[in-house]
CSV table of C-alpha atoms in Angstrom, one decimal:
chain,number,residue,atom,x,y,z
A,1,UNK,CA,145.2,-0.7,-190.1
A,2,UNK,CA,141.9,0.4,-189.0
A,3,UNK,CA,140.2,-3.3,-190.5
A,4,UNK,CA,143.2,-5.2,-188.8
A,5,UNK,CA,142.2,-3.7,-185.4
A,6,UNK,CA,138.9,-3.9,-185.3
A,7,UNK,CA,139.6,-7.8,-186.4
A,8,UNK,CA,141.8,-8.5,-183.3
A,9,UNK,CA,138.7,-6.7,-181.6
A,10,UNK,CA,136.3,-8.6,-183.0
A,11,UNK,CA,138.4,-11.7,-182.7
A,12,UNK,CA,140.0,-11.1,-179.1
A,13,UNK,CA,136.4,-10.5,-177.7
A,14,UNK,CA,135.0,-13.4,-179.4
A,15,UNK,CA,137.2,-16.7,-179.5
A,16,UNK,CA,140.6,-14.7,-179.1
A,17,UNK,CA,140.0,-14.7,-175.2
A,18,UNK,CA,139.0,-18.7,-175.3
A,19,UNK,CA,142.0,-19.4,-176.9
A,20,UNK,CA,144.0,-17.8,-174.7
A,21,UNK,CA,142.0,-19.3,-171.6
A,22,UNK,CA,143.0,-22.4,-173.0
A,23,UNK,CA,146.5,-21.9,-173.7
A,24,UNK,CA,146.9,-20.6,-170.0
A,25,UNK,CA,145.4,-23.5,-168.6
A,26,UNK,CA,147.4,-25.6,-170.7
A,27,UNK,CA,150.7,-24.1,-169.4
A,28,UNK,CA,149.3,-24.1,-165.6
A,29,UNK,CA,148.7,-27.7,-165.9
A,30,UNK,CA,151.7,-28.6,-167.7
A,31,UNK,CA,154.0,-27.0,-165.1
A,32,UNK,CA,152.2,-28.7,-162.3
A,33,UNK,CA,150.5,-25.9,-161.1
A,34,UNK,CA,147.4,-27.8,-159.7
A,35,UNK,CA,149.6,-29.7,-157.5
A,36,UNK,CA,147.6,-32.8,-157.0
A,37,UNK,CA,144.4,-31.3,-156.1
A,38,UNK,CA,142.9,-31.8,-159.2
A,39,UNK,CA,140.2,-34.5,-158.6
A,40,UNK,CA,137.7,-36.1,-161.0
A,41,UNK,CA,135.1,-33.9,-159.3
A,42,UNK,CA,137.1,-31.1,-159.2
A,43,UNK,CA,138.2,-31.5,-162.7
A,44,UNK,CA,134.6,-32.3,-164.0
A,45,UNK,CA,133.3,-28.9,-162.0
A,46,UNK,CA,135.7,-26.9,-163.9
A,47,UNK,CA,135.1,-28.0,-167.4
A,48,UNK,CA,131.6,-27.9,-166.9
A,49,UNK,CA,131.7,-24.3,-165.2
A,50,UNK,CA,133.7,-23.4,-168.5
A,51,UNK,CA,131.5,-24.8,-171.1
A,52,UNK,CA,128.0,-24.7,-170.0
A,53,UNK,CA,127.6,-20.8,-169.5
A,54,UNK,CA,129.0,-20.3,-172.7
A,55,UNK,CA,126.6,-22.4,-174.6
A,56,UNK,CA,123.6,-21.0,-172.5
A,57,UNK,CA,124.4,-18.0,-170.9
A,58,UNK,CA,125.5,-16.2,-173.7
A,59,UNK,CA,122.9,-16.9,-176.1
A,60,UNK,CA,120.4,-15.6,-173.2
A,61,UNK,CA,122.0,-12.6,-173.3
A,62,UNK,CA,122.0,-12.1,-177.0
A,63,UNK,CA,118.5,-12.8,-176.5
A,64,UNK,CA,117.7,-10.1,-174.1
A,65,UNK,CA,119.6,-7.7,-175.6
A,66,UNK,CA,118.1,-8.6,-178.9
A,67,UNK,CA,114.1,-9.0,-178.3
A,68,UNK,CA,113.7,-8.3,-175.1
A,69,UNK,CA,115.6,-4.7,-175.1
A,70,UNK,CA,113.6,-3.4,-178.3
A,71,UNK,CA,110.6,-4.0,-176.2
A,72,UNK,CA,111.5,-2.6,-173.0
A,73,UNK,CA,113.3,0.7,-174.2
A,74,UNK,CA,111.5,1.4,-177.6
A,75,UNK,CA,113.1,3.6,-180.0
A,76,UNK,CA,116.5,4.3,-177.5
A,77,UNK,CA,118.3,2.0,-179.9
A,78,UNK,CA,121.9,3.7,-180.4
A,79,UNK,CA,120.1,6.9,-178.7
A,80,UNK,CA,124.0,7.1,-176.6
A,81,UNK,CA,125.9,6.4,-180.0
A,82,UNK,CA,127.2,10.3,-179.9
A,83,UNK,CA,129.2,9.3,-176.7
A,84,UNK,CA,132.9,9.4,-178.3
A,85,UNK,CA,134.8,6.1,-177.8
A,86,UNK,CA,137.2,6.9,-174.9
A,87,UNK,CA,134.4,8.2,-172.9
A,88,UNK,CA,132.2,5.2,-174.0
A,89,UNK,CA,135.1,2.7,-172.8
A,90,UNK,CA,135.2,4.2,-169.0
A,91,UNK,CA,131.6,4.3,-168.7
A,92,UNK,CA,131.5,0.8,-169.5
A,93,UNK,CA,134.9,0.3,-167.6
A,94,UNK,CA,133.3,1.8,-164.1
A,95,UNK,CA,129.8,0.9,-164.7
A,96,UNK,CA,130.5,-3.2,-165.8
A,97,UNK,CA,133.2,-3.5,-162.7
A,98,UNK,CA,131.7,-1.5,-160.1
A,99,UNK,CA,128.3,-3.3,-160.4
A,100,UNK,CA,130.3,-6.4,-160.3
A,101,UNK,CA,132.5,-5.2,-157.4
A,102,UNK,CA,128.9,-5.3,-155.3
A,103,UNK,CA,127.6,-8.1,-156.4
A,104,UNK,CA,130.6,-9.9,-155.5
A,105,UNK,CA,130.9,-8.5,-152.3
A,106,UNK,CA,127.3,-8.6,-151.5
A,107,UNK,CA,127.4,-12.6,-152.0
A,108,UNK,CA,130.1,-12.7,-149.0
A,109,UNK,CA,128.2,-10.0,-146.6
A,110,UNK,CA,124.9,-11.4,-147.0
A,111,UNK,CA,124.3,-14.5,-145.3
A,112,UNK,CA,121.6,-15.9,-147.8
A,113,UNK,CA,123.4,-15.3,-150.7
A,114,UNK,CA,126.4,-16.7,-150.4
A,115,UNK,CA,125.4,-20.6,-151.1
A,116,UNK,CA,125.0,-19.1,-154.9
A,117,UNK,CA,128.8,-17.9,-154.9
A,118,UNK,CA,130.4,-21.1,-152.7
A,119,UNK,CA,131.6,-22.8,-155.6
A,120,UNK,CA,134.2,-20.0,-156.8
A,121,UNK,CA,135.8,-20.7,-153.8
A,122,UNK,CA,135.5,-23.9,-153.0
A,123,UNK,CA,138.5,-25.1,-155.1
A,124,UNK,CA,141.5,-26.0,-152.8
A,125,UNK,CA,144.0,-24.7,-155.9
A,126,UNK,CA,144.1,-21.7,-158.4
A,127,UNK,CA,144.4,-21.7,-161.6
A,128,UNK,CA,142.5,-20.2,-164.5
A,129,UNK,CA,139.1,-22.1,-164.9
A,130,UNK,CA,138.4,-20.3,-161.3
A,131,UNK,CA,137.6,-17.5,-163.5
A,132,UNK,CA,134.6,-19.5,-164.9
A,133,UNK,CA,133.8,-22.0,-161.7
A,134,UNK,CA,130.2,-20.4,-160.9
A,135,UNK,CA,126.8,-21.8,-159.6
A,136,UNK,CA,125.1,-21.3,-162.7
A,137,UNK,CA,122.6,-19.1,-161.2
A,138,UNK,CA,125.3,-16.8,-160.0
A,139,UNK,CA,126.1,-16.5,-163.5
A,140,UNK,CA,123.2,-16.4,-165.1
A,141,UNK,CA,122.2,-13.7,-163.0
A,142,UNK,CA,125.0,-11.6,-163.4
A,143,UNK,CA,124.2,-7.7,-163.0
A,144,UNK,CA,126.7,-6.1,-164.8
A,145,UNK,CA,125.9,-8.4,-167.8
A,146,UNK,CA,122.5,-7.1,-167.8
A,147,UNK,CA,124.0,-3.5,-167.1
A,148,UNK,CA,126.6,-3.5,-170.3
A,149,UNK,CA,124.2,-5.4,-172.5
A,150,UNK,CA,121.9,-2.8,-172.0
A,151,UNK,CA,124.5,0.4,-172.6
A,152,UNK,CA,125.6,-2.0,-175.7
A,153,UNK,CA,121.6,-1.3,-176.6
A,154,UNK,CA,121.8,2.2,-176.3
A,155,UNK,CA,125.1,2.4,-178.2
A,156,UNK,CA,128.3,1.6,-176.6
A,157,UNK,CA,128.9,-1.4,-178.2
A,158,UNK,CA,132.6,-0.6,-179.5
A,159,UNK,CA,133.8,0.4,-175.9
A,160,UNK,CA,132.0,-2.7,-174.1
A,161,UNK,CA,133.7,-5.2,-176.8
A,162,UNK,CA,137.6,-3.2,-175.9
A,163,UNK,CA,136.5,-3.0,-172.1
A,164,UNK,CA,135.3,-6.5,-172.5
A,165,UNK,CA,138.3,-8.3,-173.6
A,166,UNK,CA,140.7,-6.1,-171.1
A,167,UNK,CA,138.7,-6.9,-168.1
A,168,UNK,CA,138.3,-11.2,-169.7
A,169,UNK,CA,142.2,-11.0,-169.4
A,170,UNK,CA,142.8,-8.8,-166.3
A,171,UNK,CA,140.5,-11.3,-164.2
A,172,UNK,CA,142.2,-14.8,-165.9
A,173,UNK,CA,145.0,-13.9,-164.8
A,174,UNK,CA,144.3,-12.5,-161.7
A,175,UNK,CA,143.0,-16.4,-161.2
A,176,UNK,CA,145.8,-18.2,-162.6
A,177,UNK,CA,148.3,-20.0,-160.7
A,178,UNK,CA,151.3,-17.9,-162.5
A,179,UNK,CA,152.3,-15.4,-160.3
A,180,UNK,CA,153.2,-12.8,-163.2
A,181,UNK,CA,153.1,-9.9,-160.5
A,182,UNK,CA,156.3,-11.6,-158.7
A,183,UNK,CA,158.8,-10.0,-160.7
A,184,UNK,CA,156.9,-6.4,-160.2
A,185,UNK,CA,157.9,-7.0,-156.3
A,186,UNK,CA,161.4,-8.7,-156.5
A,187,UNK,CA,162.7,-6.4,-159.0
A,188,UNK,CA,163.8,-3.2,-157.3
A,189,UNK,CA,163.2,-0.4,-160.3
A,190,UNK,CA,160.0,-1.7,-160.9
A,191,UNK,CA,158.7,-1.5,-157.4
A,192,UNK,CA,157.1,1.6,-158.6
A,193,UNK,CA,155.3,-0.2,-161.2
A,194,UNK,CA,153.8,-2.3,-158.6
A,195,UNK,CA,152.7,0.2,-156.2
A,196,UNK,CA,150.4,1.4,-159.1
A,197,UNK,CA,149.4,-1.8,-160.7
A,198,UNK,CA,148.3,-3.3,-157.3
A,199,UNK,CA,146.1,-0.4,-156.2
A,200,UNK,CA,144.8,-0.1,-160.0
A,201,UNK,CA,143.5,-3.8,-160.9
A,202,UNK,CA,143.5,-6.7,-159.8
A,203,UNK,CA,146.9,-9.2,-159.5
A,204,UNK,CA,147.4,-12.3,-158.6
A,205,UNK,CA,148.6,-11.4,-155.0
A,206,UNK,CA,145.8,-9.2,-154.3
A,207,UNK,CA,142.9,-11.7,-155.9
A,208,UNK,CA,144.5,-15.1,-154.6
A,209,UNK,CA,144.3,-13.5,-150.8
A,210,UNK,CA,140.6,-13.4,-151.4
A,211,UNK,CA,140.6,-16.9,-152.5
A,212,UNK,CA,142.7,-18.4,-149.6
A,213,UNK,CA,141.2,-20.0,-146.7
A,214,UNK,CA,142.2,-18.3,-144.1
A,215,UNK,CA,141.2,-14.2,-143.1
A,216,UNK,CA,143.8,-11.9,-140.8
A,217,UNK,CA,147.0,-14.0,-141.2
A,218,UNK,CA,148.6,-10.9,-143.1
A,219,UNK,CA,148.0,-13.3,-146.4
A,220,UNK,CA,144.9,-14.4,-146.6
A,221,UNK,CA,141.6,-11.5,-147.0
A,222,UNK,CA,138.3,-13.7,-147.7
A,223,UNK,CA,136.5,-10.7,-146.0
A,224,UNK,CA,138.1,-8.3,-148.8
A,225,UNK,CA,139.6,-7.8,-152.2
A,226,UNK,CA,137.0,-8.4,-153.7
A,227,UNK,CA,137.3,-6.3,-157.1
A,228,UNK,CA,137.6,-7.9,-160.5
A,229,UNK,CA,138.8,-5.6,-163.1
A,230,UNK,CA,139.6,-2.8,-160.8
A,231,UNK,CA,141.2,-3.6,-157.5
A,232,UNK,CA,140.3,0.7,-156.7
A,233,UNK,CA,136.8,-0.2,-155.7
A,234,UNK,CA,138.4,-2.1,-152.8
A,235,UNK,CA,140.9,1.0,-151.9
A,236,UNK,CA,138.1,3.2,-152.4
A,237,UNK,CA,135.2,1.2,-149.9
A,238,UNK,CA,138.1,-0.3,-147.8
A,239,UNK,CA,138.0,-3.6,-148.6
A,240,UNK,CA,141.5,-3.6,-149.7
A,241,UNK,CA,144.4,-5.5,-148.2
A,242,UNK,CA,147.7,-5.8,-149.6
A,243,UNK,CA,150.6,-7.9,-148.9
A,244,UNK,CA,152.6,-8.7,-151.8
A,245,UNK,CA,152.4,-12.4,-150.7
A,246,UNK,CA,150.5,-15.5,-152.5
A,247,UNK,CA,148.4,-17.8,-149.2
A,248,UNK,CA,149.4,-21.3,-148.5
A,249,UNK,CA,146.1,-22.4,-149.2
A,250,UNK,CA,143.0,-21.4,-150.8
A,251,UNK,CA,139.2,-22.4,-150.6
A,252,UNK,CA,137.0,-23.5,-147.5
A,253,UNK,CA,138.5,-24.8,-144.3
A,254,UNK,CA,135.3,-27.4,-144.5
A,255,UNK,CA,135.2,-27.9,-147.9
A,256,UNK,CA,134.1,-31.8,-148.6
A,257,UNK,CA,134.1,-32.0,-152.3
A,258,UNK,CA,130.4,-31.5,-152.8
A,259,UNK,CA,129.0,-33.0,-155.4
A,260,UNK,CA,129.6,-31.0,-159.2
A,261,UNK,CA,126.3,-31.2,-159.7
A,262,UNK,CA,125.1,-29.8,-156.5
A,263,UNK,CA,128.0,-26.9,-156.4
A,264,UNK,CA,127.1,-25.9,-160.2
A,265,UNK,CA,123.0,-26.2,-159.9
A,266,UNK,CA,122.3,-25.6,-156.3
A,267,UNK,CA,119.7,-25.2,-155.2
A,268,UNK,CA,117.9,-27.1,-157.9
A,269,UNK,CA,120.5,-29.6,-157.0
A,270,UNK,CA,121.8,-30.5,-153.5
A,271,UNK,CA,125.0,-31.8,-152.2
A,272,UNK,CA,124.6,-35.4,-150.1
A,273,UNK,CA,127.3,-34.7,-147.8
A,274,UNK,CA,125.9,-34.5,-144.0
A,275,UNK,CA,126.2,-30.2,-142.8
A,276,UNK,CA,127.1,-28.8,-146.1
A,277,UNK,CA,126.3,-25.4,-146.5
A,278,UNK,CA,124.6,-27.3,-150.4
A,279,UNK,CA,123.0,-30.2,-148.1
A,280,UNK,CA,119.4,-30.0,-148.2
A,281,UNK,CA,118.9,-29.6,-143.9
A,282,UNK,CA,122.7,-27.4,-144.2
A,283,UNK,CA,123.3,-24.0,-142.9
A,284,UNK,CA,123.1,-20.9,-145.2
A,285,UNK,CA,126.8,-20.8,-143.4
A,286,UNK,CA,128.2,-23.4,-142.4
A,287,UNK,CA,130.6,-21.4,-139.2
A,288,UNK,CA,127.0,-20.4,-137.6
A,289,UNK,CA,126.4,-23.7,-137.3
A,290,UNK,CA,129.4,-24.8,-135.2
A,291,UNK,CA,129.6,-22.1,-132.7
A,292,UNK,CA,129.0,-23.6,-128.9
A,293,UNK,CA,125.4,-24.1,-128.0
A,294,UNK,CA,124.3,-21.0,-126.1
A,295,UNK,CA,126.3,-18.5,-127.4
A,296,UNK,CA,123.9,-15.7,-129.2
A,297,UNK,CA,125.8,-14.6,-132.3
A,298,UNK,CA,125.7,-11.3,-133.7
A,299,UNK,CA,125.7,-11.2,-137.7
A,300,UNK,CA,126.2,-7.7,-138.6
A,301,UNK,CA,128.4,-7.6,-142.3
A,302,UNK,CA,129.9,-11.1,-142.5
A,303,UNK,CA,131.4,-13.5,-144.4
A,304,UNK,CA,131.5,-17.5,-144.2
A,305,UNK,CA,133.4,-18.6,-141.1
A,306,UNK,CA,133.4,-15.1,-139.4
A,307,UNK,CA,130.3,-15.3,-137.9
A,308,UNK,CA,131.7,-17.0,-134.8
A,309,UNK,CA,134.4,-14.1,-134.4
A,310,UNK,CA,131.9,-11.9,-133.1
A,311,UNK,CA,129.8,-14.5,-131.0
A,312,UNK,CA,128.2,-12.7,-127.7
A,313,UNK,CA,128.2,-14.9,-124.3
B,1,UNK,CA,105.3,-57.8,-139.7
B,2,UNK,CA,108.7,-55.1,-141.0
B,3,UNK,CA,108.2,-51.8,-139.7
B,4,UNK,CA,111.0,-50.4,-140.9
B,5,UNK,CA,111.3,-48.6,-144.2
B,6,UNK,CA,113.0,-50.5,-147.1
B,7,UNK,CA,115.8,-49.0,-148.5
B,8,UNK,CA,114.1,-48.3,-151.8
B,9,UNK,CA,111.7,-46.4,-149.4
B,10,UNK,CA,114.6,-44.2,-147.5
B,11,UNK,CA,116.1,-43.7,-151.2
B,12,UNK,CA,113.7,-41.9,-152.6
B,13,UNK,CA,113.1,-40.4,-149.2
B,14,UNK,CA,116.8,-38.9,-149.5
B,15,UNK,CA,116.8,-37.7,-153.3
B,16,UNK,CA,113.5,-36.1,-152.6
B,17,UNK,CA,115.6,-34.2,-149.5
B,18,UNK,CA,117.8,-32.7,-152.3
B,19,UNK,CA,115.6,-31.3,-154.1
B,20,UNK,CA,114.3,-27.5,-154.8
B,21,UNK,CA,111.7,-26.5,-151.8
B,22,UNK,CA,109.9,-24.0,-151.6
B,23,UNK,CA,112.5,-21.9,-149.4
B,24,UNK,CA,114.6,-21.7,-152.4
B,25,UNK,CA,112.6,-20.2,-154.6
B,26,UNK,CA,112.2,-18.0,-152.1
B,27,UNK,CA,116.0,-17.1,-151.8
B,28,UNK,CA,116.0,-17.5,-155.8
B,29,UNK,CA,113.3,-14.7,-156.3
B,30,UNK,CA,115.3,-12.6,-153.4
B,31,UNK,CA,118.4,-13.0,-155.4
B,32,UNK,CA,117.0,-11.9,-158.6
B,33,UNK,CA,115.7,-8.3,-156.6
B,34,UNK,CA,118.9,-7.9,-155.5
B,35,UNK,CA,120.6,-8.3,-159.0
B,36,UNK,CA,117.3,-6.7,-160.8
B,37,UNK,CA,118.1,-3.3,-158.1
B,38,UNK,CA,121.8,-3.4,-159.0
B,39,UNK,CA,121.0,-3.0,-162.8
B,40,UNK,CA,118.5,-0.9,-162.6
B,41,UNK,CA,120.2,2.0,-160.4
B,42,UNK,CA,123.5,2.3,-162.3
B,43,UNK,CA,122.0,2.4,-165.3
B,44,UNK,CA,119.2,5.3,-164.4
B,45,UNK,CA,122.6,7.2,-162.9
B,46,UNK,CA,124.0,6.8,-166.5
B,47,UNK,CA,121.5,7.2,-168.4
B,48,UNK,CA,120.2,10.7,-166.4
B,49,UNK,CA,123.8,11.7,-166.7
B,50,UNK,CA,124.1,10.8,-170.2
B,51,UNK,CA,120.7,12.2,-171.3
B,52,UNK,CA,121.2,15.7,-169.2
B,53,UNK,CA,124.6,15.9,-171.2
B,54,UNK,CA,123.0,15.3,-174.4
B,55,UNK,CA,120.7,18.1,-173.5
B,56,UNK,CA,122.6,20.7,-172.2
B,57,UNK,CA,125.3,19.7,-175.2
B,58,UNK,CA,122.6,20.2,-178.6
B,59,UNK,CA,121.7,24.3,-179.2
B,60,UNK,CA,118.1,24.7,-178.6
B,61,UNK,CA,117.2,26.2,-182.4
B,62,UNK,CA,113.4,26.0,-182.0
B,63,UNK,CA,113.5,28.7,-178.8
B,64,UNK,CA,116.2,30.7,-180.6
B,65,UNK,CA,114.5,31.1,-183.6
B,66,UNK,CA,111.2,32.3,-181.6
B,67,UNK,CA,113.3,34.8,-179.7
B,68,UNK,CA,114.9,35.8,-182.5
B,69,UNK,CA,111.6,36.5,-184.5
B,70,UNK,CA,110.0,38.7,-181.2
B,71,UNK,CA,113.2,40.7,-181.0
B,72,UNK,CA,112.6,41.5,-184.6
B,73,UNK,CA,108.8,42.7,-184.2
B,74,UNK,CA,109.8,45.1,-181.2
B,75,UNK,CA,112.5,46.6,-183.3
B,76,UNK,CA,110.0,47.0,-186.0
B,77,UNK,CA,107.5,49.1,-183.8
């Protein structure tokens, strides 16, 4: 029993999750989910977003934690490998989602960075590639990657490979375009259910509201919900907002198709289409940009296309 | 005499305009602090937590044994 588990582990972590990816994307497409909006940009973005960090992110990880960890933290190899295996799992669980809960958020709330997170939202659907549709850099530089790989180093492994797969499938389908949170708030009796699922992790309603295009309609929460694994971090920092509704639309109001090239490399690449936040002369935010001449705006914590919310005659 | 630019002049002139300058490896470097800081604090928190539970967790034989060798000389005065 014990060998059987730890190959679904093993497995699940590895290709299992792929597999299932796939298979989810297959269904979403199948049923129409991408209503249309899938262009050959859009469509070439995605794949690329899904196979490139794989093949190069990864293997730089295994890298650092390989050679480069031995080097930097000599002789603390396993030096954590006492920690029993529940405890090991919510270290991993809090440490991996929390670190990612503010680098997320720190991407929308700080005006510089967000050009490196754009292209997660820029898609005008949902579905489960948006899981993987990154600026490369974004990914690549990752902190909670960096974080786990390192506890892995000092000897949670086991926990960060069950943590790992849980938190791969809580945040594809938190991204897909099947809504499998709708039942939890049409069926009566299991209303319960959902009052404690939706404040625990992440659901499709919660996680589509930060992808719509639209902030303060009651439906869509750019400025918020930002939690991956863990939609607590957002009830805990208040961040949260919860309406039990999927938006009308999702990505930017302005969005132009950039280039795939330019949304997956910027800035080593940049988009060609005139005031894109990717073009080459384009605003770090592209809402700062449009308000009326003479206006001073204040930018105190936010977000694309707030900015002009707050502008100060 | 043409004084305006050819278009394999303005071109070259635009694909230069997209790409990296120095301002971005500016924001690049900024961006690898940021994510450099959020590493590096979460794992000092666990790994001060972690390493002051390992401590207070393992028995501390080498002082007992020295306490337990001075209680025996007084008691053989």
């Amino acid at each position: 029993m014990g060998k059987f588990l730890q190959f679904i582990l093993d497995s699940f972590h590895g290709n299992g999750l792929v597999i299932f990816m796939l298979a989810l994307g297959i269904v979403e497409f199948s049923s129409g989910l991408y209503k249309g909006k899938w262009s050959k940009n859009e469509r070439t973005l995605d794949i690329i977003c899904f196979i490139i960090p794989r093949l190069v992110v990864r293997p730089a990880i295994a890298y650092f934690g390989l050679k480069l960890l031995p080097v930097l933290l000599p002789g603390y190899k396993g030096y954590f490998s006492w920690v029993p295996f529940f405890w090991g799992c919510l270290i991993i669980a809090v440490a991996d989602d929390l670190t990612q809960y503010w680098y997320h958020r720190l991407h929308h709330e700080v005006r510089w960075m967000w050009r490196f997170h754009r292209t997660h939202h820029s898609a005008p659907y949902m579905g489960m590639a948006m899981a993987s549709r990154q600026n490369l850099i974004y990914t690549f530089f990752f902190s909670q990657i960096y974080l786990t790989t390192t506890l892995v180093y000092l000897g949670l492994g086991p926990a960060a490979l069950v943590v790992g797969g849980i938190k791969g499938t809580i945040t594809t389908l938190a991204h897909s375009s099947i809504p499998w949170d709708k039942p939890f708030y049409q069926i009566k009796w299991l209303n319960p259910i959902a009052w404690v699922l939706e404040r625990l992790i992440s659901t499709p309603a919660t996680h589509h509201a930060h992808h719509a295009d639209t902030h303060g309609d009651g439906v869509g929460f750019y400025k918020g919900n930002f939690g991956n694994m863990f939609f607590l971090w957002d009830i805990i920092f208040g961040t949260a907002h919860i309406s039990r509704k999927y938006p009308e639309k999702y990505g930017i109001s302005h969005y132009e198709s950039d280039e795939w090239y330019a949304q997956f490399l910027w800035p080593i690449f940049k988009s060609k289409i005139p005031g894109s936040e990717l073009a080459a002369d384009g605003p770090a935010v592209r809402a700062e940009a449009e308000a009326p001449a003479g206006h001073q705006l204040q930018h105190v914590l936010q977000s694309h296309e707030t900015i002009a919310e707050v502008a100060i005659l | 005499m043409n004084f305006c630019k050819s278009d394999q002049q303005i071109t070259v002139r635009n694909q230069k305009k997209t790409r990296m300058v120095l301002q971005d490896i500016n924001i690049l470097i900024k961006k690898i602090l940021v994510g450099f800081i959020l590493v590096l604090v979460p794992l000092a928190l666990i790994f001060g937590a972690l390493w002051f539970t390992q401590k207070t967790l393992t028995p501390n034989t080498a002082n007992d044994e020295a306490n337990s060798s001075q209680i025996q000389t007084s008691l053989n005065r």
